[in-house]
Coordinates of N, CA and C in Angstrom, one line a residue:
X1 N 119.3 -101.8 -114.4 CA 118.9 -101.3 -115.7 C 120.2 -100.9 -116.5
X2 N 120.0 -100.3 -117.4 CA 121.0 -99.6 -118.2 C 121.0 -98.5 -118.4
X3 N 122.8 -98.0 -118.9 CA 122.7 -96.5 -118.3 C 122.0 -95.5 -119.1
X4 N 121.3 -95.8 -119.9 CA 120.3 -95.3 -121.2 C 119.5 -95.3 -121.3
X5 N 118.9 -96.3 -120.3 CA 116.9 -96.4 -120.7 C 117.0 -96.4 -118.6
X6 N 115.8 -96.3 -118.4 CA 115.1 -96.0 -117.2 C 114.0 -96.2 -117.2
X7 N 112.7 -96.9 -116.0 CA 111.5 -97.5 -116.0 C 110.9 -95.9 -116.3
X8 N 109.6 -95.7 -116.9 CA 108.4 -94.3 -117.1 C 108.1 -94.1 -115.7
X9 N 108.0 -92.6 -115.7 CA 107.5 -92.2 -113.8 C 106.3 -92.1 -114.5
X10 N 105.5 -92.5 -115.7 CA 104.3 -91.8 -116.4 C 104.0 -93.3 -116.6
X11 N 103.9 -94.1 -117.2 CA 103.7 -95.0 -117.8 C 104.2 -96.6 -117.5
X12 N 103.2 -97.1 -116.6 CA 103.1 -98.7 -116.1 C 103.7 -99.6 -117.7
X13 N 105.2 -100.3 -117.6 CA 105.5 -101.3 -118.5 C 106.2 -100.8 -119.4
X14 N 106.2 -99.2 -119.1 CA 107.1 -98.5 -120.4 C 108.6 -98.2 -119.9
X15 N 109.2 -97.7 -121.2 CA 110.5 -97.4 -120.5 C 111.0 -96.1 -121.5
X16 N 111.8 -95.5 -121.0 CA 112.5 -94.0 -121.1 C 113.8 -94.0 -121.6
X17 N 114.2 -94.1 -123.3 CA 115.7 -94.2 -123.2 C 116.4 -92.6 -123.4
X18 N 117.7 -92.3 -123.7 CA 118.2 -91.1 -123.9 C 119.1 -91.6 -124.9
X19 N 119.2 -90.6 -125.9 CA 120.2 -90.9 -127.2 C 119.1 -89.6 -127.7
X20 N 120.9 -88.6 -127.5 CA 119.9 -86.7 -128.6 C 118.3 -86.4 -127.8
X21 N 118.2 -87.2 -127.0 CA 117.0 -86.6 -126.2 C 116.1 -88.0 -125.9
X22 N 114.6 -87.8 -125.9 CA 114.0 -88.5 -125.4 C 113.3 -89.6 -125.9
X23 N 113.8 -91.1 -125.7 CA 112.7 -92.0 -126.7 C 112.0 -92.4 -125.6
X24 N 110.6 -93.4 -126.5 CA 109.7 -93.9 -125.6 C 109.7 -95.2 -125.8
X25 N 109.9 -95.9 -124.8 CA 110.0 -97.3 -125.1 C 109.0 -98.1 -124.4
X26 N 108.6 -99.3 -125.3 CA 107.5 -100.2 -124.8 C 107.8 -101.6 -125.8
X27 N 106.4 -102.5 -125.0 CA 107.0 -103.7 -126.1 C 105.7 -103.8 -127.4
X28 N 106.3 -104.3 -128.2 CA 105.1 -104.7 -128.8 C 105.4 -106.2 -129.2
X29 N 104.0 -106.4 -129.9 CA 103.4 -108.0 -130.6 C 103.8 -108.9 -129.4
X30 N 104.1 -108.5 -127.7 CA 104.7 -109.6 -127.2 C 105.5 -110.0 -127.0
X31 N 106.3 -109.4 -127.8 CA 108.2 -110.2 -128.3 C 109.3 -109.6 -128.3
X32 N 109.0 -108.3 -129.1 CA 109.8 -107.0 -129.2 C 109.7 -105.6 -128.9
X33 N 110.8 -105.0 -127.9 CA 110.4 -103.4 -127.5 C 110.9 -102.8 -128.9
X34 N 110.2 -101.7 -128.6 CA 110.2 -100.5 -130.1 C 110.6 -99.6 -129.3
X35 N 111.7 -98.6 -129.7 CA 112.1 -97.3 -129.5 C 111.6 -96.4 -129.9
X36 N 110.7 -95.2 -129.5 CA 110.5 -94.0 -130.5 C 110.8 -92.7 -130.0
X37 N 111.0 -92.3 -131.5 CA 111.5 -90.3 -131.0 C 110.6 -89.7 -131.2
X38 N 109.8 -89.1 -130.0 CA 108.4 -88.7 -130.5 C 108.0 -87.5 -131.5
X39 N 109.5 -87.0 -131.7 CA 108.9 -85.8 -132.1 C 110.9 -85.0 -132.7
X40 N 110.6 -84.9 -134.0 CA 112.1 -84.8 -134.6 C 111.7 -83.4 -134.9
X41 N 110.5 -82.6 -136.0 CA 110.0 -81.4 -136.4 C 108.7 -81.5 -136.5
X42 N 108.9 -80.6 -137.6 CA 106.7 -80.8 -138.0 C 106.7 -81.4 -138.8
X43 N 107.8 -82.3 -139.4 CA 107.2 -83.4 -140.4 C 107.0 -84.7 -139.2
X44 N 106.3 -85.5 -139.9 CA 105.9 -86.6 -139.3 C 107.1 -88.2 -139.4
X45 N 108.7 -87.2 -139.4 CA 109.5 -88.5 -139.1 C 110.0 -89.0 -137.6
X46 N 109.5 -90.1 -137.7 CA 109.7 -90.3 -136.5 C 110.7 -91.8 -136.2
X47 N 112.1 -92.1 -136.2 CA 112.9 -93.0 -136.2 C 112.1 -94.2 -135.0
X48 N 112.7 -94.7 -135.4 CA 112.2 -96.3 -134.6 C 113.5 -97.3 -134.9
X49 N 113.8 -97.9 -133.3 CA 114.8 -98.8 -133.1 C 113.6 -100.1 -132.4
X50 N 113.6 -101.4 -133.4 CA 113.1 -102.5 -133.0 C 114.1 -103.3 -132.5
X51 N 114.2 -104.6 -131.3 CA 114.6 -104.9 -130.4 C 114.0 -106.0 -130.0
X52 N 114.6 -107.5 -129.4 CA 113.9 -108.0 -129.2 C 114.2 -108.1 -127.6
X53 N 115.6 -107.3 -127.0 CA 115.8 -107.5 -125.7 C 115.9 -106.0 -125.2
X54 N 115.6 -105.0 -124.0 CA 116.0 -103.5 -123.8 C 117.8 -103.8 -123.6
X55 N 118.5 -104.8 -123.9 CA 119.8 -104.9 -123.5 C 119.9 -104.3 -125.4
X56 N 119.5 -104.7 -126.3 CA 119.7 -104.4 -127.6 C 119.5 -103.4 -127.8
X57 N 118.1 -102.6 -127.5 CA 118.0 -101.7 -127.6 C 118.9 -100.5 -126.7
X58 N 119.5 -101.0 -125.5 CA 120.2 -99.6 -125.5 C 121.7 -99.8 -125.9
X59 N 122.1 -100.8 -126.7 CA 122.9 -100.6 -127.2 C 122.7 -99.6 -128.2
X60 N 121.7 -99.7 -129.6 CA 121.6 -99.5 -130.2 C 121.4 -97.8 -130.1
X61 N 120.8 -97.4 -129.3 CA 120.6 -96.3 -128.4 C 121.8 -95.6 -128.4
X62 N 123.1 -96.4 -128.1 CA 124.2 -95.7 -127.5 C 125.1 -95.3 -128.8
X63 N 124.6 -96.4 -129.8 CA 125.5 -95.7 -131.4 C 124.2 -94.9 -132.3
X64 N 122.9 -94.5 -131.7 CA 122.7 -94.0 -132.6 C 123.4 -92.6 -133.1
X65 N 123.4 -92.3 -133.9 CA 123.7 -91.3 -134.9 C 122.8 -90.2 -135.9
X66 N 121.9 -89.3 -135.1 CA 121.1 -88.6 -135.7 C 121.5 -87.9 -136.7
X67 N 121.4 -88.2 -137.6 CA 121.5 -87.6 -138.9 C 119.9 -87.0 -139.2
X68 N 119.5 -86.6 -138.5 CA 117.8 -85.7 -139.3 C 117.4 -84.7 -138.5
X69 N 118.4 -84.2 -137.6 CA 118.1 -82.8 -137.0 C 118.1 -81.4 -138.3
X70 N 118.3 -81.3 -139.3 CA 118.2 -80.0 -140.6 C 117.2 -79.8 -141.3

């Protein structure tokens, strides 16, 4: 795997990346995994990194840059 994402000990097909804490990763439409941060505040933003390979996505992972922790 990669040093960023890891298979779910919770969830059959999903995957677990780290970048500022915890995303949840899965695939969607079939084609592409989606990254998400489940949970930033009490507003309802929640970033999303689309992907069509988990090689992309944990690149992507590894430069993110949280700018919405304030």
């Amino acid at each position: 795997m990669y040093h960023n994402i890891e298979r779910s000990g919770f969830r059959r097909g999903e995957y677990v990346g780290h970048a500022h804490g915890v995303w949840h990763i899965r695939r969607i439409n079939g084609r592409q995994w989606e990254a998400i941060f489940p949970c930033v505040n009490a507003a309802d933003y929640r970033p999303a990194i689309v992907a069509r390979t988990l090689r992309e996505i944990s690149i992507r992972l590894a430069a993110y840059q949280c700018t919405h922790w304030h």
